[in-house]
Amino acid sequence: MKYFSTRGGSQELTFEETVLTGLAPNGGLYIPTSIPQLPSNWKMEWKDYSFVDLSVAVLSLYISREELSEAELRDLVTRSYAGFRHPDVTPLTKLNERKYVLELWHGPTWAFKDVALQFLGNLFEFFLKRRNEKIKTSGSATEKLTVVGATSGDTGSAAIYGLRGKIDISIFILHPKGRVSPIQEAQMTTVTDANVHNLAVKGTFDDCQDIVKTLFGDTAFNTKHRLGAVNSINWARILAQTVYYFSAYFHLRRSLGLSDNDEVDLQFVVPTGNFGDILAGYYVRKMGLPMTGKLGVATNANDILTRFWRTGRYEKVDSTPIAEAAPSMEPAIGSSDGRQATDSSGVKETLSPAMDILVSSNFERLLWYLAYENVPEGDKDRRGTTGEVVSGWMQKMKSDGRVEVPTAVLEAARRDFCAERVSDEETLDTIRSHYEGSPSYVVDPHTAVGLHAASIMAKHNAPSVTQIVLATAHPAKFSEAVSKALQPIPQFSFEKDVMPEEFKGLLQKERRVVNVEKADPELVKKVIEERV
Ligand SMILES: *Cc1c(COP(=O)(O)O)cnc(C)c1O
């Protein structure tokens, strides 16, 4: 299996090159040359597989054996999930006959990004080690990787836990000082491994992101330190996330007691920001896992994706005249002019901050597949033509902040997906109703967005459809929203009902952080030079 860029060009990369490169030089994202189909006996063969067995089976379809032997892959996957607190890694919990949640937060930082970043960290280390063994025999200097990233909380902690203690890798994570939640700050800064460096930058998240972009664009600095990225566009992250769709499917079959010949009507609903988590579901659907229900995109007030599925326009700012807007698009409650607070870039601040985005970086991958379907089969260079189309769309997005796709492309998108937007008010109501429900279940605000969207989508589903909502974080990570929703209930106690034992000592633990007094790339470069 090889990989190529969504923006065209004839270059094809191995899996290893794809993982180590991240973003393609032409600005595109890497996708596989084809989506592998499930082997004919998969359902019987895989049905009792453990999470590790499933990972090996699924990932093997995307990674050629010459690059990673089965034993090597199994070792990487085993080590990646050994630290998860649940034996099923991503267990399925039943809420009612037709609704389940897939708990993706049993990893070290209590959020779904751990599933991919634990694997990515091991993969980086494995590839570097192998390259360095070859280099050593030739007597040249060995390769080192310097991972640099900006975070508003979630990605940073999961990346740090994925890369701590890894040989020949350093990680520098910039966060805006005092602007990440106390738990997230503690999760990041209490990791005291020598290769982990937290930089608290005086400024905003955007300032941090701009600094990181400047460093990646600085060819001399980038080449000298071999900068690596861990953001959600890395193909290995998408790939690792495909596995839990399979594990959920088999858990559900067992839970329903289905016989081998019976099939389940299934819909996955995914709290979505950068479109990485749900994109994995799209690959799984195209591989052949039966999903009668459409993949459900659940967004908060940062609803660029929900608007796309409604209008076919992918645009940063909503250009729909108010009178034409659908009823469920009413302005957010709670501010006099009907608008929610936005930061300098136009991102709305919501109670589900890990989905506060303006554009969705992984959406380009889906656009490629949709565009491809729309290029005539007879085109002699169908892939090349598709790359040109996508490249044109992304250029338009960059220059105009908006692009409209042809009707046939929108129709293709609607065949596989549906989308709903959920307000903060609805998020709080959903947290409350699940706490008061039977079984009483405390959800984090991101999962609540998914659950609310799922209940809207259920109205359009056949009655036989069972929904699985992906639970992306543990509620203790997002205490602001959870407390706001549940504090008014007299018997509720955050300590008792939500807080895991493991969190209790975290705020008191020793911390290591470098303060950067000004949002200046030169200051950050100096810190990296001194410490790498
Ligand atoms: C990152 C994140 C999301 C969004 O996932 P995408 O892959 O960016 O769509 C949702 N919930 C939580 C808790 C997250 O950390």
Coordinates of C-alpha atoms and ligand atoms in Angstrom, one line a residue:
M1 CA 0.0 0.0 0.0
K2 CA 1.2 3.5 -1.0
Y3 CA 0.0 7.0 -0.2
F4 CA -0.4 10.1 -2.3
S5 CA -1.5 13.7 -1.8
T6 CA -5.1 15.0 -2.1
R7 CA -3.8 17.9 -4.1
G8 CA -2.3 15.8 -6.9
G9 CA 1.2 15.1 -8.2
S10 CA 2.6 11.7 -9.1
Q11 CA 4.6 11.2 -5.8
E12 CA 3.7 8.0 -3.9
L13 CA 5.0 7.4 -0.4
T14 CA 5.4 4.3 1.7
F15 CA 3.5 4.2 5.0
E16 CA 6.7 5.1 6.9
E17 CA 7.3 8.1 4.7
T18 CA 3.7 9.2 5.1
V19 CA 3.8 9.0 8.8
L20 CA 7.1 10.9 9.1
T21 CA 6.1 13.6 6.6
G22 CA 2.7 14.5 7.9
L23 CA 1.6 17.2 5.5
A24 CA 2.4 16.9 1.7
P25 CA 4.8 19.5 0.3
N26 CA 2.0 20.8 -2.0
G27 CA -0.2 21.4 1.1
G28 CA -2.3 18.3 0.6
L29 CA -3.0 15.4 2.9
Y30 CA -1.9 11.8 2.2
I31 CA -4.5 9.2 1.5
P32 CA -4.1 5.5 0.5
T33 CA -4.0 4.6 -3.2
S34 CA -7.1 2.5 -2.7
I35 CA -9.4 1.7 0.2
P36 CA -8.9 -2.0 1.0
Q37 CA -11.9 -4.2 1.1
L38 CA -12.5 -6.5 4.1
P39 CA -11.5 -10.1 3.5
S40 CA -14.5 -12.4 2.7
N41 CA -14.3 -14.3 6.0
W42 CA -13.7 -11.2 8.3
K43 CA -17.0 -11.4 10.2
M44 CA -16.4 -15.0 11.4
E45 CA -12.7 -14.7 11.8
W46 CA -12.6 -11.5 13.7
K47 CA -15.7 -11.8 15.9
D48 CA -13.9 -12.8 19.1
Y49 CA -10.7 -10.8 18.5
S50 CA -9.3 -8.6 21.3
F51 CA -8.7 -5.0 20.5
V52 CA -5.0 -5.8 19.8
D53 CA -6.0 -8.6 17.4
L54 CA -8.4 -6.3 15.6
S55 CA -5.8 -3.6 15.4
V56 CA -3.3 -6.0 13.8
A57 CA -6.0 -7.3 11.3
V58 CA -7.3 -3.9 10.3
L59 CA -3.9 -2.0 10.2
S60 CA -2.3 -4.8 8.1
L61 CA -4.7 -4.0 5.3
Y62 CA -3.1 -0.5 5.1
I63 CA 0.6 -1.3 5.8
S64 CA 2.6 -3.6 3.6
R65 CA 4.3 -6.5 5.3
E66 CA 7.7 -5.4 3.9
E67 CA 7.4 -2.2 6.0
L68 CA 6.2 -3.8 9.2
S69 CA 6.1 -7.5 9.9
E70 CA 3.1 -8.9 11.7
A71 CA 5.2 -9.5 14.8
E72 CA 6.5 -5.9 14.8
L73 CA 3.0 -4.5 14.3
R74 CA 1.6 -6.7 17.1
D75 CA 4.3 -5.5 19.4
L76 CA 3.7 -1.8 18.6
V77 CA -0.1 -2.2 19.1
T78 CA 0.3 -4.2 22.3
R79 CA 2.5 -1.6 23.9
S80 CA 0.2 1.2 22.7
Y81 CA -2.8 -0.1 24.5
A82 CA -1.3 -1.8 27.5
G83 CA -1.7 1.4 29.6
F84 CA -5.4 1.7 29.0
R85 CA -7.5 1.2 32.1
H86 CA -10.2 -1.0 30.6
P87 CA -9.5 -4.6 29.3
D88 CA -11.7 -3.8 26.2
V89 CA -9.6 -0.6 25.6
T90 CA -12.7 1.1 24.1
P91 CA -15.7 -0.5 25.9
L92 CA -19.3 -0.1 24.8
T93 CA -21.9 1.0 27.3
K94 CA -25.6 0.6 26.8
L95 CA -27.9 3.6 27.6
N96 CA -31.1 2.1 26.2
E97 CA -32.3 -0.5 23.7
R98 CA -31.4 1.7 20.8
K99 CA -28.5 3.8 22.1
Y100 CA -25.0 2.9 23.2
V101 CA -21.9 5.0 23.9
L102 CA -18.4 3.9 22.8
E103 CA -16.1 5.1 25.6
L104 CA -12.9 6.2 24.0
W105 CA -11.4 7.8 27.1
H106 CA -9.8 5.0 29.0
G107 CA -6.3 6.1 28.0
P108 CA -3.7 8.1 29.9
T109 CA -5.2 11.6 29.3
W110 CA -8.8 10.5 29.5
A111 CA -9.8 11.6 26.0
F112 CA -10.1 9.8 22.6
K113 CA -6.9 11.3 21.1
D114 CA -4.9 8.9 23.3
V115 CA -6.0 5.9 21.1
A116 CA -4.2 7.4 18.1
L117 CA -1.3 9.2 19.8
Q118 CA -0.2 6.3 21.9
F119 CA 0.2 4.3 18.7
L120 CA 1.8 7.3 16.8
G121 CA 4.4 7.8 19.5
N122 CA 5.5 4.1 19.3
L123 CA 5.5 4.2 15.5
F124 CA 7.7 7.3 15.4
E125 CA 10.2 5.6 17.8
F126 CA 10.2 2.4 15.9
F127 CA 10.9 4.0 12.5
L128 CA 13.6 6.3 13.9
K129 CA 15.3 3.4 15.6
R130 CA 15.3 1.4 12.4
R131 CA 16.7 4.2 10.4
N132 CA 19.3 5.0 12.9
E133 CA 20.5 1.3 13.0
K134 CA 21.1 1.6 9.3
I135 CA 22.8 5.0 9.7
K136 CA 25.1 3.8 12.5
T137 CA 26.6 1.0 10.4
S138 CA 27.5 3.7 7.8
G139 CA 29.1 5.8 10.6
S140 CA 27.1 9.0 10.0
A141 CA 25.2 11.1 12.6
T142 CA 21.9 9.6 13.7
E143 CA 18.5 11.1 13.0
K144 CA 16.5 12.8 15.8
L145 CA 13.0 14.1 15.7
T146 CA 11.8 17.3 17.3
V147 CA 8.0 17.4 17.6
V148 CA 6.6 20.9 18.0
G149 CA 3.0 21.7 18.5
A150 CA 0.5 24.2 19.8
T151 CA -2.4 23.3 22.0
S152 CA -5.5 24.8 23.6
G153 CA -5.5 21.7 25.9
D154 CA -6.5 18.3 24.5
T155 CA -4.1 17.5 21.7
G156 CA -1.1 18.7 23.7
S157 CA -1.6 16.4 26.7
A158 CA -2.3 13.3 24.5
A159 CA 0.8 14.0 22.4
I160 CA 3.0 14.4 25.5
Y161 CA 1.7 11.1 26.9
G162 CA 2.3 9.5 23.5
L163 CA 5.9 10.7 23.2
R164 CA 7.2 10.8 26.8
G165 CA 10.4 8.9 27.2
K166 CA 10.7 8.0 23.5
I167 CA 14.3 7.5 22.3
D168 CA 15.7 10.2 19.9
I169 CA 12.5 12.2 20.1
S170 CA 11.9 15.5 21.9
I171 CA 8.6 17.2 22.2
F172 CA 7.9 20.9 22.7
I173 CA 4.2 21.8 23.3
L174 CA 3.2 25.5 23.4
H175 CA 0.1 26.5 25.3
P176 CA -1.3 30.0 26.0
K177 CA -0.3 30.7 29.6
G178 CA -3.3 30.6 32.0
R179 CA -5.7 29.9 29.2
V180 CA -6.0 26.1 29.3
S181 CA -8.2 24.4 32.0
P182 CA -6.4 23.6 35.3
I183 CA -6.7 19.8 34.7
Q184 CA -5.3 20.0 31.2
E185 CA -2.5 22.3 32.3
A186 CA -1.7 19.8 35.1
Q187 CA -1.8 16.8 32.8
M188 CA 0.7 18.4 30.5
T189 CA 3.1 20.0 33.0
T190 CA 3.4 17.2 35.5
V191 CA 5.1 14.9 32.9
T192 CA 8.7 15.3 33.9
D193 CA 10.4 13.1 31.4
A194 CA 13.6 14.7 30.1
N195 CA 12.4 14.7 26.5
V196 CA 9.1 16.6 27.3
H197 CA 9.1 20.4 27.3
N198 CA 6.0 22.5 28.0
L199 CA 6.2 26.2 26.9
A200 CA 3.7 28.5 28.6
V201 CA 3.5 31.4 26.1
K202 CA 2.2 34.8 27.1
G203 CA -0.5 35.2 24.4
T204 CA -3.4 33.4 22.8
F205 CA -3.7 29.9 21.3
D206 CA -3.6 31.6 17.8
D207 CA -0.2 33.2 18.8
C208 CA 1.1 29.8 19.7
Q209 CA -0.1 28.3 16.5
D210 CA 1.5 31.1 14.5
I211 CA 4.8 30.5 16.2
V212 CA 4.6 26.8 15.3
K213 CA 3.8 27.7 11.7
T214 CA 6.8 30.1 11.6
L215 CA 9.1 27.4 12.8
F216 CA 7.9 24.8 10.3
G217 CA 8.3 27.4 7.5
D218 CA 11.9 28.2 8.6
T219 CA 13.7 25.8 6.3
A220 CA 17.1 26.1 8.0
F221 CA 15.7 25.5 11.5
N222 CA 13.3 22.8 10.3
T223 CA 16.1 20.9 8.5
K224 CA 18.5 21.2 11.4
H225 CA 16.1 19.8 13.9
R226 CA 13.9 17.6 11.7
L227 CA 10.6 19.0 13.0
G228 CA 7.7 16.6 13.3
A229 CA 4.0 17.2 13.6
V230 CA 1.4 15.3 15.6
N231 CA -1.7 17.1 14.6
S232 CA -4.7 15.3 13.4
I233 CA -3.8 15.3 9.7
N234 CA -1.2 12.6 10.3
W235 CA -2.4 9.5 8.5
A236 CA -1.4 7.1 11.3
R237 CA -3.9 8.9 13.6
I238 CA -6.8 8.3 11.2
L239 CA -5.8 4.7 10.7
A240 CA -5.5 3.9 14.4
Q241 CA -9.0 5.3 14.9
T242 CA -10.6 2.9 12.4
V243 CA -10.1 0.0 14.9
Y244 CA -12.7 1.0 17.5
Y245 CA -15.5 1.1 14.9
F246 CA -14.8 -2.6 14.4
S247 CA -14.5 -3.4 18.1
A248 CA -17.8 -1.5 18.7
Y249 CA -19.5 -3.5 15.9
F250 CA -18.5 -6.8 17.4
H251 CA -19.4 -5.8 20.9
L252 CA -22.8 -4.7 19.8
R253 CA -23.4 -8.0 18.0
R254 CA -22.5 -9.9 21.2
S255 CA -24.6 -7.6 23.3
L256 CA -27.6 -8.1 21.1
G257 CA -27.0 -11.9 20.9
L258 CA -27.1 -11.9 17.1
S259 CA -26.6 -15.2 15.3
D260 CA -24.0 -15.3 12.6
N261 CA -26.6 -14.8 9.8
D262 CA -28.3 -11.8 11.4
E263 CA -27.2 -8.2 10.8
V264 CA -27.7 -5.1 12.9
D265 CA -29.0 -1.8 11.6
L266 CA -26.3 0.5 12.9
Q267 CA -25.5 4.2 12.9
F268 CA -22.4 5.9 14.4
V269 CA -22.7 9.5 15.6
V270 CA -19.5 11.4 16.2
P271 CA -18.8 14.7 18.1
T272 CA -16.8 16.5 15.4
G273 CA -14.2 19.3 15.1
N274 CA -11.3 18.6 12.7
F275 CA -13.1 15.6 11.1
G276 CA -10.5 13.1 12.1
D277 CA -12.5 10.8 14.3
I278 CA -15.5 10.5 11.9
L279 CA -13.2 10.2 8.8
A280 CA -12.0 6.9 10.3
G281 CA -15.6 5.8 10.3
Y282 CA -15.9 6.8 6.6
Y283 CA -13.0 4.5 5.7
V284 CA -14.5 1.7 7.7
R285 CA -17.8 2.1 5.9
K286 CA -16.1 2.1 2.6
M287 CA -14.1 -1.0 3.6
G288 CA -17.4 -2.8 4.0
L289 CA -18.5 -2.7 7.7
P290 CA -22.3 -2.8 7.5
M291 CA -23.7 0.6 8.5
T292 CA -27.3 1.1 7.4
G293 CA -27.5 4.4 9.2
K294 CA -25.6 7.4 7.8
L295 CA -22.5 8.6 9.7
G296 CA -23.7 11.3 12.0
V297 CA -21.6 14.5 12.2
A298 CA -22.4 16.3 15.5
T299 CA -21.0 19.9 15.7
N300 CA -21.3 22.7 18.3
A301 CA -21.9 26.3 17.3
N302 CA -18.8 26.1 15.2
D303 CA -20.9 24.5 12.5
I304 CA -19.0 24.8 9.2
L305 CA -19.7 21.1 8.6
T306 CA -23.4 21.2 9.5
R307 CA -23.8 24.1 7.1
F308 CA -21.9 22.2 4.4
W309 CA -24.3 19.3 4.5
R310 CA -27.3 21.7 4.5
T311 CA -26.1 24.0 1.6
G312 CA -23.1 22.5 -0.3
R313 CA -21.1 25.5 0.6
Y314 CA -18.0 25.1 2.7
E315 CA -17.5 28.5 4.1
K316 CA -15.9 30.0 7.2
V317 CA -18.6 32.6 7.7
D318 CA -22.3 31.7 7.3
S319 CA -23.6 33.6 4.2
T320 CA -27.1 32.2 4.5
P321 CA -29.5 35.1 4.8
I322 CA -31.3 34.9 8.3
A323 CA -34.7 34.6 6.7
E324 CA -33.7 31.5 4.7
A325 CA -31.9 29.8 7.6
A326 CA -33.5 26.5 8.7
P327 CA -35.4 26.7 12.0
S328 CA -32.8 24.8 14.0
M329 CA -30.2 27.4 12.9
E330 CA -31.5 30.0 15.4
P331 CA -28.8 32.1 17.0
A332 CA -27.1 30.9 20.1
I333 CA -29.0 31.7 23.3
G334 CA -27.4 33.8 26.0
S335 CA -26.0 36.9 24.2
S336 CA -28.1 40.0 23.4
D337 CA -27.1 40.3 19.8
G338 CA -27.6 36.5 19.2
R339 CA -23.9 36.0 18.7
Q340 CA -21.6 34.0 20.8
A341 CA -18.2 35.3 21.9
T342 CA -15.6 34.7 19.2
D343 CA -11.9 34.9 19.4
S344 CA -9.8 37.0 17.0
S345 CA -10.0 34.4 14.2
G346 CA -13.8 34.1 14.4
V347 CA -13.9 30.8 16.3
K348 CA -16.9 30.7 18.7
E349 CA -16.1 29.8 22.3
T350 CA -18.4 27.0 23.4
L351 CA -18.7 24.5 26.3
S352 CA -17.2 21.8 24.1
P353 CA -13.8 23.6 23.4
A354 CA -12.1 20.6 21.7
M355 CA -14.5 21.2 18.8
D356 CA -14.1 24.9 18.5
I357 CA -12.7 25.2 15.0
L358 CA -13.2 27.5 12.0
V359 CA -12.4 24.9 9.3
S360 CA -11.9 21.2 9.6
S361 CA -8.5 20.1 8.6
N362 CA -9.3 16.5 7.7
F363 CA -12.4 17.4 5.6
E364 CA -10.1 17.8 2.6
R365 CA -9.7 14.0 2.6
L366 CA -13.4 13.4 2.3
L367 CA -13.6 16.1 -0.4
W368 CA -11.1 14.1 -2.4
Y369 CA -13.3 11.0 -2.4
L370 CA -16.5 13.0 -3.2
A371 CA -14.7 14.8 -6.1
Y372 CA -13.4 11.5 -7.4
E373 CA -16.9 10.1 -7.6
N374 CA -17.8 13.1 -9.7
V375 CA -14.9 12.7 -12.2
P376 CA -16.1 10.5 -15.2
E377 CA -14.8 6.9 -15.0
G378 CA -13.5 7.3 -18.5
D379 CA -11.0 10.0 -17.5
K380 CA -7.6 8.7 -18.4
D381 CA -6.1 10.3 -15.3
R382 CA -9.0 10.2 -12.9
R383 CA -6.8 10.5 -9.9
G384 CA -4.8 13.4 -11.4
T385 CA -8.0 15.3 -12.4
T386 CA -9.4 14.8 -8.9
G387 CA -6.3 16.2 -7.4
E388 CA -6.7 19.3 -9.6
V389 CA -10.3 19.8 -8.5
V390 CA -9.5 19.5 -4.8
S391 CA -6.5 21.8 -5.2
G392 CA -8.7 24.4 -6.8
W393 CA -11.3 24.1 -4.1
M394 CA -8.7 24.5 -1.3
Q395 CA -7.2 27.5 -3.1
K396 CA -10.6 29.1 -3.3
M397 CA -11.1 28.4 0.3
K398 CA -7.8 30.1 1.1
S399 CA -8.5 33.2 -1.0
D400 CA -12.2 33.6 -0.5
G401 CA -12.9 31.8 2.7
R402 CA -15.6 29.8 0.9
V403 CA -16.2 27.3 -1.8
E404 CA -19.4 25.7 -3.2
V405 CA -19.3 22.2 -4.5
P406 CA -21.4 20.9 -7.5
T407 CA -24.9 19.4 -6.6
A408 CA -23.7 15.9 -7.5
V409 CA -20.9 16.2 -4.9
L410 CA -23.3 17.4 -2.2
E411 CA -25.6 14.5 -3.0
A412 CA -22.7 12.0 -2.7
A413 CA -21.8 13.5 0.7
R414 CA -25.5 13.1 1.8
R415 CA -25.5 9.5 0.9
D416 CA -22.9 8.7 3.6
F417 CA -23.4 11.4 6.2
C418 CA -26.0 13.5 8.0
A419 CA -25.1 16.5 10.2
E420 CA -26.6 18.4 13.1
R421 CA -25.6 21.4 15.1
V422 CA -26.0 21.5 18.9
S423 CA -26.1 24.6 21.1
D424 CA -24.5 25.1 24.5
E425 CA -28.0 25.2 26.0
E426 CA -28.8 21.8 24.5
T427 CA -25.5 20.5 25.6
L428 CA -26.2 21.3 29.2
D429 CA -29.7 19.9 29.0
T430 CA -28.3 16.6 27.6
I431 CA -25.7 16.3 30.4
R432 CA -28.6 16.8 32.9
S433 CA -31.0 14.4 31.3
H434 CA -28.4 11.6 31.2
Y435 CA -27.5 12.1 34.8
E436 CA -31.1 11.9 35.7
G437 CA -31.8 9.0 33.4
S438 CA -31.7 5.3 34.0
P439 CA -28.9 4.3 34.1
S440 CA -27.6 7.5 35.5
Y441 CA -24.6 8.4 33.3
V442 CA -22.4 11.5 33.4
V443 CA -21.2 12.6 30.0
D444 CA -18.7 15.3 29.0
P445 CA -19.9 18.2 26.9
H446 CA -18.4 16.8 23.6
T447 CA -20.2 13.5 24.1
A448 CA -23.4 15.4 25.0
V449 CA -23.2 17.2 21.6
G450 CA -23.1 13.7 20.0
L451 CA -25.9 12.4 22.1
H452 CA -28.2 15.3 21.4
A453 CA -27.4 15.2 17.6
A454 CA -28.2 11.4 17.8
S455 CA -31.6 12.0 19.2
I456 CA -32.4 14.5 16.4
M457 CA -31.1 12.0 13.8
A458 CA -33.1 9.1 15.3
K459 CA -36.3 10.9 14.2
H460 CA -35.2 10.3 10.6
N461 CA -34.0 6.7 11.1
A462 CA -35.9 3.5 10.7
P463 CA -37.1 2.2 14.1
S464 CA -34.8 -0.7 13.9
V465 CA -31.6 1.4 13.9
T466 CA -29.3 1.2 16.9
Q467 CA -27.1 4.2 17.5
I468 CA -23.5 4.2 18.8
V469 CA -22.4 7.6 20.0
L470 CA -18.6 8.1 20.3
A471 CA -17.8 9.3 23.8
T472 CA -14.7 11.4 23.3
A473 CA -13.7 12.5 26.8
H474 CA -14.2 11.7 30.5
P475 CA -16.5 14.3 32.1
A476 CA -13.9 15.2 34.8
K477 CA -11.8 16.8 32.1
F478 CA -14.5 19.4 31.3
S479 CA -15.6 20.3 34.8
E480 CA -16.9 23.7 33.8
A481 CA -19.7 22.4 31.6
V482 CA -20.5 19.4 33.8
S483 CA -20.7 21.5 37.0
K484 CA -22.8 24.1 35.2
A485 CA -25.3 21.4 34.1
L486 CA -25.4 19.4 37.3
Q487 CA -24.6 21.7 40.3
P488 CA -28.3 22.7 40.7
I489 CA -29.2 19.1 41.4
P490 CA -29.0 18.7 45.2
Q491 CA -27.7 15.1 45.3
F492 CA -25.0 15.8 42.7
S493 CA -21.4 15.9 43.9
F494 CA -18.6 16.4 41.4
E495 CA -16.1 14.8 43.8
K496 CA -18.2 11.7 44.2
D497 CA -20.0 11.3 40.9
V498 CA -17.4 12.4 38.4
M499 CA -13.8 12.8 39.7
P500 CA -11.7 9.7 39.2
E501 CA -9.2 8.8 41.9
E502 CA -6.4 9.3 39.5
F503 CA -7.2 13.0 39.1
K504 CA -7.1 13.8 42.8
G505 CA -3.4 14.1 43.3
L506 CA -2.7 15.6 39.9
L507 CA -3.0 19.2 40.8
Q508 CA -0.5 18.9 43.6
K509 CA 2.2 17.1 41.6
E510 CA 5.6 18.5 40.7
R511 CA 5.5 20.5 37.4
R512 CA 8.0 21.5 34.8
V513 CA 7.3 24.4 32.5
V514 CA 9.3 27.0 30.6
N515 CA 7.7 30.5 30.6
V516 CA 8.0 32.4 27.3
E517 CA 7.4 36.1 28.1
K518 CA 6.5 37.2 24.7
A519 CA 4.8 35.5 21.7
D520 CA 8.0 35.6 19.7
P521 CA 9.2 32.8 17.5
E522 CA 12.9 33.7 18.2
L523 CA 12.4 33.2 21.9
V524 CA 10.8 29.8 21.2
K525 CA 13.6 28.8 18.9
K526 CA 16.1 29.7 21.6
V527 CA 14.3 27.4 24.1
I528 CA 14.4 24.5 21.6
E529 CA 18.1 25.1 20.7
E530 CA 19.0 25.0 24.4
R531 CA 17.0 21.9 25.3
V532 CA 16.9 19.6 22.4
Ligands
LIG1 C1 -10.4 16.4 19.4 C2 -11.7 16.1 20.1 C3 -12.9 16.1 19.4 C4 -13.0 16.3 17.9 O1 -12.4 15.3 17.1 P1 -12.0 15.5 15.6 O2 -11.2 14.4 15.2 O3 -11.1 16.8 15.6 O4 -13.3 15.7 14.8 C5 -14.0 15.8 20.1 N1 -14.0 15.6 21.4 C6 -12.9 15.7 22.1 C7 -13.0 15.5 23.6 C8 -11.7 15.9 21.5 O5 -10.6 16.0 22.2

